[in-house]
Short mmCIF file of C-alpha atoms in Angstrom, two decimals:
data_model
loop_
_atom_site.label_atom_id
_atom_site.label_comp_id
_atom_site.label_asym_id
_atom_site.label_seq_id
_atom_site.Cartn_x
_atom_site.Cartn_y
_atom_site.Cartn_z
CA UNK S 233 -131.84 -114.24 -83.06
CA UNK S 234 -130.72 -116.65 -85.69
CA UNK S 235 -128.90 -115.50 -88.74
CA UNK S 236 -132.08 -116.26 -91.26
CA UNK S 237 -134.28 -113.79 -89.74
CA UNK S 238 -133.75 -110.65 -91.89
CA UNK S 239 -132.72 -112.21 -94.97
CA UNK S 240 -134.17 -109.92 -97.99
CA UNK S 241 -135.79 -111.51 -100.83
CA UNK S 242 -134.07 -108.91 -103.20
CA UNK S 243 -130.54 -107.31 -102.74
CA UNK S 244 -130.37 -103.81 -102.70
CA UNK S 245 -129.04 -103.88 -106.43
CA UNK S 246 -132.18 -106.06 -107.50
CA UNK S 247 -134.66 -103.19 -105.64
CA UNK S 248 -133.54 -100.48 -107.86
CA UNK S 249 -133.63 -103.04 -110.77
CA UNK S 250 -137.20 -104.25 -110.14
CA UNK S 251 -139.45 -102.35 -107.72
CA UNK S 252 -141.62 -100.07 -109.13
CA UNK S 253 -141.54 -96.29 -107.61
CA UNK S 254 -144.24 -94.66 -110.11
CA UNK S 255 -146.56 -92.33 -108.35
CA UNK S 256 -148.94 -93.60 -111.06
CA UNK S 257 -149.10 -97.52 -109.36
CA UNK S 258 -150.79 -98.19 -106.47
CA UNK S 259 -148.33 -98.63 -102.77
CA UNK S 260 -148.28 -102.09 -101.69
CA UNK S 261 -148.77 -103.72 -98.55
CA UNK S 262 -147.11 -102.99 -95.74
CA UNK S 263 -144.12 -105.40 -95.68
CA UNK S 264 -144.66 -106.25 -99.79
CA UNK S 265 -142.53 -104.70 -102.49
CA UNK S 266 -144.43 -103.55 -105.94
CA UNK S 267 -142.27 -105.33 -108.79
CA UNK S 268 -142.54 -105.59 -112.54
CA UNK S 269 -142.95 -109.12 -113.90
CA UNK S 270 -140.46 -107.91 -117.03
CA UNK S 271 -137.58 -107.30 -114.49
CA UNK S 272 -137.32 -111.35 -114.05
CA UNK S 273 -139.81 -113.17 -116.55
CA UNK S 274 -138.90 -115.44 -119.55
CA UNK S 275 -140.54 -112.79 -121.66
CA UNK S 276 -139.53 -109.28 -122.81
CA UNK S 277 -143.11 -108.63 -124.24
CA UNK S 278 -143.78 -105.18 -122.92
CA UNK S 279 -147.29 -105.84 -121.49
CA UNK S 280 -145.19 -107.15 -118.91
CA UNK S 281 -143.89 -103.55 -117.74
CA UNK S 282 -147.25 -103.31 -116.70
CA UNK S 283 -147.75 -106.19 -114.66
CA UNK S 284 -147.37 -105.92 -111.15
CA UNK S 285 -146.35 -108.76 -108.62
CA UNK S 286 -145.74 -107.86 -105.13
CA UNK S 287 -143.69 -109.55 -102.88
CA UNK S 288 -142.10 -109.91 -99.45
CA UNK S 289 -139.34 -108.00 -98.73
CA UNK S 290 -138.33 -110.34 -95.60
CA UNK S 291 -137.84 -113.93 -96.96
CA UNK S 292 -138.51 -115.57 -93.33
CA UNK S 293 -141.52 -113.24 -92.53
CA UNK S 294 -145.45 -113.49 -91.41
CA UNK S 295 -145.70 -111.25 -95.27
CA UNK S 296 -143.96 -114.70 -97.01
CA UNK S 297 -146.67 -117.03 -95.11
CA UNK S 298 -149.81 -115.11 -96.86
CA UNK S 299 -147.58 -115.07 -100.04
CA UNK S 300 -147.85 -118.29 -100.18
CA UNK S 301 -151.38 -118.47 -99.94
CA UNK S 302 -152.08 -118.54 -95.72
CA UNK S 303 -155.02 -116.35 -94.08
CA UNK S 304 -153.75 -113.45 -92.48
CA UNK S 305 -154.09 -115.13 -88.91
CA UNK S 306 -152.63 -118.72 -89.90
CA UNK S 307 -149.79 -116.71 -90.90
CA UNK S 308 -149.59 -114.44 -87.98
CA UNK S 309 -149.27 -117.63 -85.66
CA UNK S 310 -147.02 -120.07 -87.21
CA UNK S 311 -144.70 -116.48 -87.69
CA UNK S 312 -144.83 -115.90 -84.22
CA UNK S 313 -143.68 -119.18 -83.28
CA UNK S 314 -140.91 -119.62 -86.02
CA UNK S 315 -139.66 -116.46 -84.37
CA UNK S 316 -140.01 -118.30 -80.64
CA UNK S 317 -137.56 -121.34 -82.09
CA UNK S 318 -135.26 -118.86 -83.57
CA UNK S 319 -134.29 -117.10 -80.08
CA UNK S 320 -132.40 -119.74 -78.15
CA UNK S 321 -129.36 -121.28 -80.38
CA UNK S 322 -129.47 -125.28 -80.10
CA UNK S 323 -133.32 -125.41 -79.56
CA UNK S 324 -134.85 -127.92 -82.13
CA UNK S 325 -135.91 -125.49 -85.29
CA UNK S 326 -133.49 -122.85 -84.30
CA UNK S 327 -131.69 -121.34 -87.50
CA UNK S 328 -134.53 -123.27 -89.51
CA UNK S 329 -136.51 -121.23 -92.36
CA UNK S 330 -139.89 -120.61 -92.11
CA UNK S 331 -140.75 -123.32 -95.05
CA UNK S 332 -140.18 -125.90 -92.14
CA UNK S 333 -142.54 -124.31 -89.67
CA UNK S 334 -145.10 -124.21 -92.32
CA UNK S 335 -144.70 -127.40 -93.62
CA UNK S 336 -144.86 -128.79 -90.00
CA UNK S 337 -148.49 -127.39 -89.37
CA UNK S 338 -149.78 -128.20 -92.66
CA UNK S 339 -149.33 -132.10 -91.68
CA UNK S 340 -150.49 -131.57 -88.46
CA UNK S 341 -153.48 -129.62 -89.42
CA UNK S 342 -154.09 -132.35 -92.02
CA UNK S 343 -153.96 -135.07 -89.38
CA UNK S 344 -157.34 -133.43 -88.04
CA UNK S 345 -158.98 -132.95 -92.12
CA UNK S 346 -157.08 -134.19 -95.53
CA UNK S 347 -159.35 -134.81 -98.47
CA UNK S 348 -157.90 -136.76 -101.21
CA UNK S 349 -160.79 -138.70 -102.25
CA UNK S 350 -163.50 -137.13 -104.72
CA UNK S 351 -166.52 -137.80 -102.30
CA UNK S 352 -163.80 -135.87 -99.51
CA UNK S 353 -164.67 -131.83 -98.50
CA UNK S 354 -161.45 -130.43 -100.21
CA UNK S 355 -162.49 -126.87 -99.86
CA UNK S 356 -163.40 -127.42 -96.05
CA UNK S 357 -160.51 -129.38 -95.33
CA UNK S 358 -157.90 -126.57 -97.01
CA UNK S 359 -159.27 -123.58 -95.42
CA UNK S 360 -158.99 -125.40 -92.13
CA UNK S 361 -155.57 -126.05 -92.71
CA UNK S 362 -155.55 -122.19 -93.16
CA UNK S 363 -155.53 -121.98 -96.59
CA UNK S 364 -157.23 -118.48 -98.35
CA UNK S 365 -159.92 -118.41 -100.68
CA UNK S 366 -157.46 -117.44 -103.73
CA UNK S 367 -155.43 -120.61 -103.40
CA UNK S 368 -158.34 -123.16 -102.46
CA UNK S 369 -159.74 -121.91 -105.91
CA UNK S 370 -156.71 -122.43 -107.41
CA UNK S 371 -156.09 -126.05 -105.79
CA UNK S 372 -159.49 -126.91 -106.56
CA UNK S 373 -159.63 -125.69 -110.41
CA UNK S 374 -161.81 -128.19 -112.30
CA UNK S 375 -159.32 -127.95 -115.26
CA UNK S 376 -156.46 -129.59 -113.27
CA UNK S 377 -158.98 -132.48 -111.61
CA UNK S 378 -156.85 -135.68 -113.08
CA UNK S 379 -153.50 -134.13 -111.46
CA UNK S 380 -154.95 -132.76 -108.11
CA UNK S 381 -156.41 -136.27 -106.96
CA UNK S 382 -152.46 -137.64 -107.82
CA UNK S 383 -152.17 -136.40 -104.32
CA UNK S 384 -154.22 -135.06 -101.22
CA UNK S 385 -155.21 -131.30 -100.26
CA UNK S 386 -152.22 -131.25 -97.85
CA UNK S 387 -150.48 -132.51 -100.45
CA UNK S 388 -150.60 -129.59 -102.97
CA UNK S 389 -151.12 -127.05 -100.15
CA UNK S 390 -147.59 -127.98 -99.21
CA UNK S 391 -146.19 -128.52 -103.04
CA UNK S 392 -147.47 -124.92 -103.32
CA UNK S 393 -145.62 -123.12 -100.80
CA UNK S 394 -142.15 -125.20 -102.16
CA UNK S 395 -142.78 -123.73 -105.03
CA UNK S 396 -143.72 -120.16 -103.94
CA UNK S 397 -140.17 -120.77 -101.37
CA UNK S 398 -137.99 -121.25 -103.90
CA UNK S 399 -139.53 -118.66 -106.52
CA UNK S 400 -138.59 -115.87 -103.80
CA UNK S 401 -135.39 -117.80 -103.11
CA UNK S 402 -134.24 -117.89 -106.47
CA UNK S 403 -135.64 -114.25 -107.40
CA UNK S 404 -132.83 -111.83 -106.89
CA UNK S 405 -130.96 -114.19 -109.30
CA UNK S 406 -133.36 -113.90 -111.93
CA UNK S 407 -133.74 -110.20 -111.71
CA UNK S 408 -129.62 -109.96 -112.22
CA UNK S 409 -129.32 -112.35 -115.02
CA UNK S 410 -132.66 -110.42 -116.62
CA UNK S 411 -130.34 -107.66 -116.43
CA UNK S 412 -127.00 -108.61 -117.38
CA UNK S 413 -129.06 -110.24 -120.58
CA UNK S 414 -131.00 -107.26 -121.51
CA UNK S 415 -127.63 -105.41 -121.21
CA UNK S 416 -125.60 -107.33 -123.32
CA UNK S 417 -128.45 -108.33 -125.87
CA UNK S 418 -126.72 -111.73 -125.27
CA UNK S 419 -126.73 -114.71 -128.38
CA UNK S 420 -126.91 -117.96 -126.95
CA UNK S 421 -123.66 -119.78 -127.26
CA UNK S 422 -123.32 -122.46 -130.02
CA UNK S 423 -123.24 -125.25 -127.13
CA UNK S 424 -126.79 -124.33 -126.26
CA UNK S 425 -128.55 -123.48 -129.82
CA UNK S 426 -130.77 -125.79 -131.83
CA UNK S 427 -129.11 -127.92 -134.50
CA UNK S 428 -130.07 -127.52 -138.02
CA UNK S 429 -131.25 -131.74 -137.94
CA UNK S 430 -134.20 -129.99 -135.80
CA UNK S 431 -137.78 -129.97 -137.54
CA UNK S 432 -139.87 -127.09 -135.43
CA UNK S 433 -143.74 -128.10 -135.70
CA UNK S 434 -145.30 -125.87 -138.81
CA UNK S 435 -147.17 -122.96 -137.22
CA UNK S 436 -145.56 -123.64 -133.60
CA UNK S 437 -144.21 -119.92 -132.99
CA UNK S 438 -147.27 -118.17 -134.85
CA UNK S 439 -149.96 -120.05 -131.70
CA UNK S 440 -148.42 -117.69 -129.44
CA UNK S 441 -149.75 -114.51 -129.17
CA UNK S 442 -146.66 -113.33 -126.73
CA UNK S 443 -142.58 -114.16 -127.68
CA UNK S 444 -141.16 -116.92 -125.76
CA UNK S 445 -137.16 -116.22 -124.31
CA UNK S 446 -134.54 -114.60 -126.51
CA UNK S 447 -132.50 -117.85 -125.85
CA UNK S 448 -131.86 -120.60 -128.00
CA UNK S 449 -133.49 -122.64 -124.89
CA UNK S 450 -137.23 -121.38 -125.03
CA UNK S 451 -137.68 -122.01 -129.30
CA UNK S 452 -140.32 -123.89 -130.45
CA UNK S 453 -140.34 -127.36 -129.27
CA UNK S 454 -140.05 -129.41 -132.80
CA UNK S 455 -142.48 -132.49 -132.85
CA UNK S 456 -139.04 -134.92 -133.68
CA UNK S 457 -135.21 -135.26 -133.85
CA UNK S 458 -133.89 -137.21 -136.00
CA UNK S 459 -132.16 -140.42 -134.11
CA UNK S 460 -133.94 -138.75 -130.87
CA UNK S 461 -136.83 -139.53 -128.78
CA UNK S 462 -138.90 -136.04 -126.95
CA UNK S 463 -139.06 -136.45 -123.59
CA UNK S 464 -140.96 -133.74 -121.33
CA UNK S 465 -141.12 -132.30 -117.89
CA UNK S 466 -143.59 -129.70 -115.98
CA UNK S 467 -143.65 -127.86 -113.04
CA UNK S 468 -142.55 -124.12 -112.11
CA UNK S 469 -139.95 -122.12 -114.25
CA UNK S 470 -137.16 -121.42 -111.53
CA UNK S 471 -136.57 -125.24 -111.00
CA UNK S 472 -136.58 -126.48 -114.25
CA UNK S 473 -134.18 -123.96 -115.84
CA UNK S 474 -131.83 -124.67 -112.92
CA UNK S 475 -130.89 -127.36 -114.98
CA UNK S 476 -129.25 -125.04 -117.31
CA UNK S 477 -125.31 -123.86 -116.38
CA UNK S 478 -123.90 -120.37 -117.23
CA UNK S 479 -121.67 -122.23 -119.86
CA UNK S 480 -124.80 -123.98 -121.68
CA UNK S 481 -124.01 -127.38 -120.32
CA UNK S 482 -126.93 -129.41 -117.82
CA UNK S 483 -126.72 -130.46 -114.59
CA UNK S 484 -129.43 -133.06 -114.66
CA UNK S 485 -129.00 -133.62 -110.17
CA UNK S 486 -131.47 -130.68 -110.15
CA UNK S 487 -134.25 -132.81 -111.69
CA UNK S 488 -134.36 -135.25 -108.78
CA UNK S 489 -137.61 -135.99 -107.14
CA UNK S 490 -138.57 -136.12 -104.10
CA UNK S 491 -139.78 -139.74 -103.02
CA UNK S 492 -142.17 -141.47 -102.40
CA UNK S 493 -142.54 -141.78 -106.12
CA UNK S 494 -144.42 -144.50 -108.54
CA UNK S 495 -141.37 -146.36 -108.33
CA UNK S 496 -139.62 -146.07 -105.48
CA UNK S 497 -140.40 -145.25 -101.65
CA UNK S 498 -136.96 -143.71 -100.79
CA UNK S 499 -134.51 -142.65 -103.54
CA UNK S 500 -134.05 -139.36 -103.80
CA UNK S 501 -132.22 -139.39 -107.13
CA UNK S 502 -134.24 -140.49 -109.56
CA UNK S 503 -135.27 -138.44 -112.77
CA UNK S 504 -138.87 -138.97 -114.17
CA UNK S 505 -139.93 -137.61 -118.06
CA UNK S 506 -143.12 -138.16 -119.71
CA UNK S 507 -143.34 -138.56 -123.47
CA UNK S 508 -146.62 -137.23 -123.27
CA UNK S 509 -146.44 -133.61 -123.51
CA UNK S 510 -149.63 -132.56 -122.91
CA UNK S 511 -149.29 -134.54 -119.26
CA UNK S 512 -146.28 -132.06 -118.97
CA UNK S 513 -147.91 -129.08 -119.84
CA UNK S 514 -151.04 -129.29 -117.09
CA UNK S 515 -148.44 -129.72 -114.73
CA UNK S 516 -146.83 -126.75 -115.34
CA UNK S 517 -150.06 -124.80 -116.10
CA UNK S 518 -150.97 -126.63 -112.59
CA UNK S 519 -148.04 -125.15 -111.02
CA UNK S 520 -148.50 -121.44 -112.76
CA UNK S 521 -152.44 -121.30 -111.58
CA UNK S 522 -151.36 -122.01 -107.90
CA UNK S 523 -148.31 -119.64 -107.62
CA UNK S 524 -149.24 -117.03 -110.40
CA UNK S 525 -146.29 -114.82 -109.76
CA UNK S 526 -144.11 -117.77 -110.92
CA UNK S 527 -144.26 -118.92 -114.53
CA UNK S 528 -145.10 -122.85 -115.08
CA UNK S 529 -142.86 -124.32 -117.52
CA UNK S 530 -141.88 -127.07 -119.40
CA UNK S 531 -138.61 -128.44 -120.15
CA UNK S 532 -138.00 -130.85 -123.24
CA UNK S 533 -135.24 -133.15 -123.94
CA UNK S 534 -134.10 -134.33 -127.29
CA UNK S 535 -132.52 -137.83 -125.86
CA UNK S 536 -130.59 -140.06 -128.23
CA UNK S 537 -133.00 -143.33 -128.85
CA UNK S 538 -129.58 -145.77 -128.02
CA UNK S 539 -129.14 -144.44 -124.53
CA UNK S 540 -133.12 -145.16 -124.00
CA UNK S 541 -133.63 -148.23 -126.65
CA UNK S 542 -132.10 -150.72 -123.23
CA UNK S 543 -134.83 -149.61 -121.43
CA UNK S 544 -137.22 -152.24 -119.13
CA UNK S 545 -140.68 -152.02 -119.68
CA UNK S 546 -142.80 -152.75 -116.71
CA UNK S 547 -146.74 -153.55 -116.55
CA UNK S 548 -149.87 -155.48 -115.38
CA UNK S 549 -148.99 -157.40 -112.12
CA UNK S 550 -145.77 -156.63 -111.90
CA UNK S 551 -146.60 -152.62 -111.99
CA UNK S 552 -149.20 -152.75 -109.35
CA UNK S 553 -146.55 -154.78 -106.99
CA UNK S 554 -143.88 -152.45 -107.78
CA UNK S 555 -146.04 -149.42 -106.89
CA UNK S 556 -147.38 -151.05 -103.81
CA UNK S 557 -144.21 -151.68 -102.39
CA UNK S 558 -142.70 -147.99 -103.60
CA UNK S 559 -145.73 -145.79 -101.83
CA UNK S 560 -148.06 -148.59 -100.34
CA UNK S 561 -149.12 -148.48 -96.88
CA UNK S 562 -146.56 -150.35 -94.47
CA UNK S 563 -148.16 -152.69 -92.36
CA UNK S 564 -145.50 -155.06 -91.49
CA UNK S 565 -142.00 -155.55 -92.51
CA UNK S 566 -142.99 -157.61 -95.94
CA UNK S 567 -144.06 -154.19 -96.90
CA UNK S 568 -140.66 -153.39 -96.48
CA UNK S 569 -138.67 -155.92 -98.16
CA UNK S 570 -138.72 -155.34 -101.98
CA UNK S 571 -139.57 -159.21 -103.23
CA UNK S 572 -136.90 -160.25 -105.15
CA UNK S 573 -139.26 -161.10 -108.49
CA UNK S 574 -139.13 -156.91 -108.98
CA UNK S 575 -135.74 -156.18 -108.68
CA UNK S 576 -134.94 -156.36 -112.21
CA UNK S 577 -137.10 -153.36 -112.13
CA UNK S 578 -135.67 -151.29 -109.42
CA UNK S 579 -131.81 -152.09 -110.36
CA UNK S 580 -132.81 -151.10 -114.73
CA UNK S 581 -130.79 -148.01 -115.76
CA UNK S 582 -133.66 -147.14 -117.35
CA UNK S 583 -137.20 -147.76 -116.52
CA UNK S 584 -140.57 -147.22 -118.93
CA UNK S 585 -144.22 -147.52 -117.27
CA UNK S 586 -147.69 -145.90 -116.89
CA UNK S 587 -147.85 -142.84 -114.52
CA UNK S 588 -150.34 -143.86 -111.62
CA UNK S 589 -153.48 -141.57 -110.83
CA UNK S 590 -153.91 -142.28 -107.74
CA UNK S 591 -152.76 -140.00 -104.60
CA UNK S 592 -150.38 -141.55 -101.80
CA UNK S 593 -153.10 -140.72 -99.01
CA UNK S 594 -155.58 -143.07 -100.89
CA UNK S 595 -153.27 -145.59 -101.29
CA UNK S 596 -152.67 -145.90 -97.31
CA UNK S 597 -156.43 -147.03 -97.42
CA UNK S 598 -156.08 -149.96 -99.90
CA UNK S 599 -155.80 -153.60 -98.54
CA UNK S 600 -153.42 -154.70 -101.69
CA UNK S 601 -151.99 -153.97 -104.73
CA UNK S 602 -154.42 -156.00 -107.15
CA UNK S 603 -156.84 -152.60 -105.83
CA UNK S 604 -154.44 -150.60 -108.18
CA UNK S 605 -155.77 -152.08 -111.84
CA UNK S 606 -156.35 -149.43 -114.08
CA UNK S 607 -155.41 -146.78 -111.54
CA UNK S 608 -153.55 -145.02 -114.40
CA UNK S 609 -152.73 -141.44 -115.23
CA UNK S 610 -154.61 -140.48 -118.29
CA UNK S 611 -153.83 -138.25 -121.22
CA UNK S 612 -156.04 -135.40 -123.09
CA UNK S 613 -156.86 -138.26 -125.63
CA UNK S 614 -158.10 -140.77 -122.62
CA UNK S 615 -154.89 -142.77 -123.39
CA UNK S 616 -152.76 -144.14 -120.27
CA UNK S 617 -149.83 -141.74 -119.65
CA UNK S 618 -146.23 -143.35 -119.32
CA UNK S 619 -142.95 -141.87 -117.72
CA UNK S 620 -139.47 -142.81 -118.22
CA UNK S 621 -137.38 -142.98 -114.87
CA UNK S 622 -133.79 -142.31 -115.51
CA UNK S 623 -132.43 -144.84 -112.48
CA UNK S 624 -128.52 -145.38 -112.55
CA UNK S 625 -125.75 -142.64 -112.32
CA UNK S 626 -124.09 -143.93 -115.71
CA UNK S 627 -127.65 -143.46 -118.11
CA UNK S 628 -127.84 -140.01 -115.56
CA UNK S 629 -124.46 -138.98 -117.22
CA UNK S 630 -125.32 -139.82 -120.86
CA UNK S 631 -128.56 -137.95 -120.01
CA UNK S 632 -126.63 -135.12 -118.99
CA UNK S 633 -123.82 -135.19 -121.88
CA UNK S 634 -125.51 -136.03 -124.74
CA UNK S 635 -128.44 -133.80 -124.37
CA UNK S 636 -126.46 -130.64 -124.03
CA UNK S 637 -127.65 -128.29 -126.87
CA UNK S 638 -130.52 -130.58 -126.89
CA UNK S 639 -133.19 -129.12 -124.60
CA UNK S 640 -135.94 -126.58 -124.48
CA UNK S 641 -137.80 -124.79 -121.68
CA UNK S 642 -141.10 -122.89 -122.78
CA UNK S 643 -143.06 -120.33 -120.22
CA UNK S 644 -146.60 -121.14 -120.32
CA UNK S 645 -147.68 -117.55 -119.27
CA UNK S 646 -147.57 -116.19 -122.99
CA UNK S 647 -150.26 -119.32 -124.21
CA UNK S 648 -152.64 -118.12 -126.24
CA UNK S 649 -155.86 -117.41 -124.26
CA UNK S 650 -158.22 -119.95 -125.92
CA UNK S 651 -155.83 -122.54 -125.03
CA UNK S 652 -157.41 -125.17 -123.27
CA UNK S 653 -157.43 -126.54 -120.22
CA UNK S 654 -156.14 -123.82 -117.57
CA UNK S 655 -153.96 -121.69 -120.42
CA UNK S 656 -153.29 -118.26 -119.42
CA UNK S 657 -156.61 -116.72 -119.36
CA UNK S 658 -158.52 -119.04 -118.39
CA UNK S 659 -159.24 -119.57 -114.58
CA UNK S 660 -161.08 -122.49 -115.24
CA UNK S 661 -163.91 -123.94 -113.11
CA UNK S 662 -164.60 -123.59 -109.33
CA UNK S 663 -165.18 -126.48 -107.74
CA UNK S 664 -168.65 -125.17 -105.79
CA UNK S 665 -169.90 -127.92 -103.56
CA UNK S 666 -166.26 -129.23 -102.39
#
């Protein structure tokens, strides 16, 4: 048996912190641990003492699988056959975690049905790529329409259970540091703490109806910094504020994504913002519907406007090329070959253009690039969304050095209710005939 097999998702020390033993709650599942949400969330509101998340006490387990969002039997299987590869040491999977396995039958379950068109069956293609009820409604929430069809159901089915992975990775971490903060009633170093130059937005603070983090980190976003530009990511809580070290300083390598991306098919180092902060936000309210134990997030960088005034700007022809070659379909080896009219695009430090709209799946089923006009990302305001791609190591390191003490993260679980658009509250829309 390989040596992943009982790995706990807390440590004994983070059970007695978190895991609720009140004769007043309801027992869990069998194989699911009752936590509070207070023991590891941004907040100290104490509402949260009452809410309960339950979670897996076996990381690699069948109980992690309907975590994520599997039906009971889809999980049962694709268990029983991660444990198969983990009994014979050297056998292809063996010593893998179960995130592979799962991963692996969502694509080929998606070989059979993917939807990534409107006019496509989403719901009928996700539950038979054994997806439950509770996460088809999430994937499927009418509120998050102009991000879901960025990428297919598989697509999101699988960007879900990453994100669900490494929020039960990453827990017994957060319930320690909860801890050791609540203990010491820690103030945020000078290194990490907003600088008087900072003007917060009037009335920012009083819109939420729950406190942010105790840390100079989750404040208020301000609207502008003087001699700064804002600059905005979204997604799930426990990646984004890995970019924060113990000392206060960044470490901007955990912002990487994962290609294909708009603008390139196979670097795996590049760092994308959006100026556009309400792009950033249904992102992470995107990622906080589908994996509600998690909190969505959204991280905000104050970056000096000479380290992005060198940029290259990039449009029309040339960004429906670039795009094509960076997640087009690859149909002979001048698919391959970047022409050499775009590297001045590929080889800019920094690199400004619209955010495409349009998934990778459908993009397989073009027959060229002049089918991408228009095909842009759009904001609350109908305007085209834009993203800054942060491309060389040396603008990378000025991100990282001259930002620190510049940079926010705010939860989006403590939104006001009447936000709109998929705020905390607010379920949003089923999609009924899909």
């Amino acid at each position: 048996m390989s040596s992943t097999s009982q790995t706990r998702v807390l440590t004994a020390t983070s059970e007695v912190i978190a895991i609720i033993r009140s004769s007043s709650a309801p027992p869990p599942k069998r194989g699911f641990s009752a936590i509070s949400r207070s023991s590891y969330s941004s907040s100290s509101s104490a509402s949260d003492h009452h809410d309960i998340v339950e979670i897996p006490e076996v990381l690699n387990s069948q109980e992690t699988l309907e975590f994520f969002g599997l039906q009971p039997d889809v999980a049962k299987i694709i268990f029983e056959s991660w444990q198969e590869l983990q009994q014979t040491p050297g056998q292809l999977g063996y010593d893998d975690d179960i995130i592979t396995s799962v991963v692996h039958y969502i694509k080929t379950m998606a070989d059979v049905e993917d939807a990534w068109l409107p006019t496509h069956h989403w719901r009928q293609a996700l539950i038979k790529m054994g997806i439950n009820s509770d996460l088809t409604d999430a994937i499927l929430d009418s509120n998050f329409d102009k991000i879901r069809k960025s990428k297919s159901a598989s697509a999101w089915a699988i960007d879900t259970f990453r994100t669900s992975w490494e929020f039960l990775e990453g827990l017994d971490k957060r319930v320690r540091r909860k801890k050791d903060e609540v203990d010491r009633l820690v103030t945020p170093s000078p290194s990490i703490a907003p600088r008087p130059a900072i003007r917060n937005k009037p009335g920012l603070l009083d819109s939420y109806k729950e406190p942010v983090l105790k840390l100079a980190t989750m404040a208020a976003v301000p609207d502008s910094v003087d001699g700064r530009i804002m600059l905005h990511k979204g997604g799930a809580m426990t990646r984004l504020v890995s970019v924060f070290n113990e000392d206060g300083s960044l470490n901007v390598v955990k912002l990487f994504s994962a290609p294909p991306t708009d603008f390139h098919h196979t670097r795996t180092d590049l760092i994308y913002f959006t100026k556009n902060i309400d792009i950033a936000e249904q992102y992470a309210k995107y990622s906080q519907r589908r994996v509600d134990a998690e909190e969505g997030a959204v991280l905000s960088f104050a970056v000096p406007t000479e380290l992005v005034d060198e940029h290259r700007e990039i449009s029309g022809r040339d960004w429906q090329r670039l795009l094509w070659w960076a997640r087009g379909p690859v149909r002979s080896l001048d698919d391959v070959q970047l022409p050499a009219s775009l590297t001045q695009y590929t080889e800019a430090p920094l690199l400004v253009g619209y955010i495409c709209g349009m998934g990778s799946d459908k993009f397989a089923r073009l027959e060229s690039s002049s089918e991408l006009t228009g095909r842009y990302m759009k904001t609350r305001n109908d305007a085209n969304a834009s993203q800054h791609v942060f491309q060389s190591p040396s603008v990378q390191a000025k991100l990282q050095t001259q930002c620190a003490g510049w940079v926010w993260i705010r939860s989006m679980r403590f939104l006001p209710k009447d936000d709109d658009n998929g705020g905390e509250g607010s379920s949003g829309q089923r999609e009924g005939s899909n």
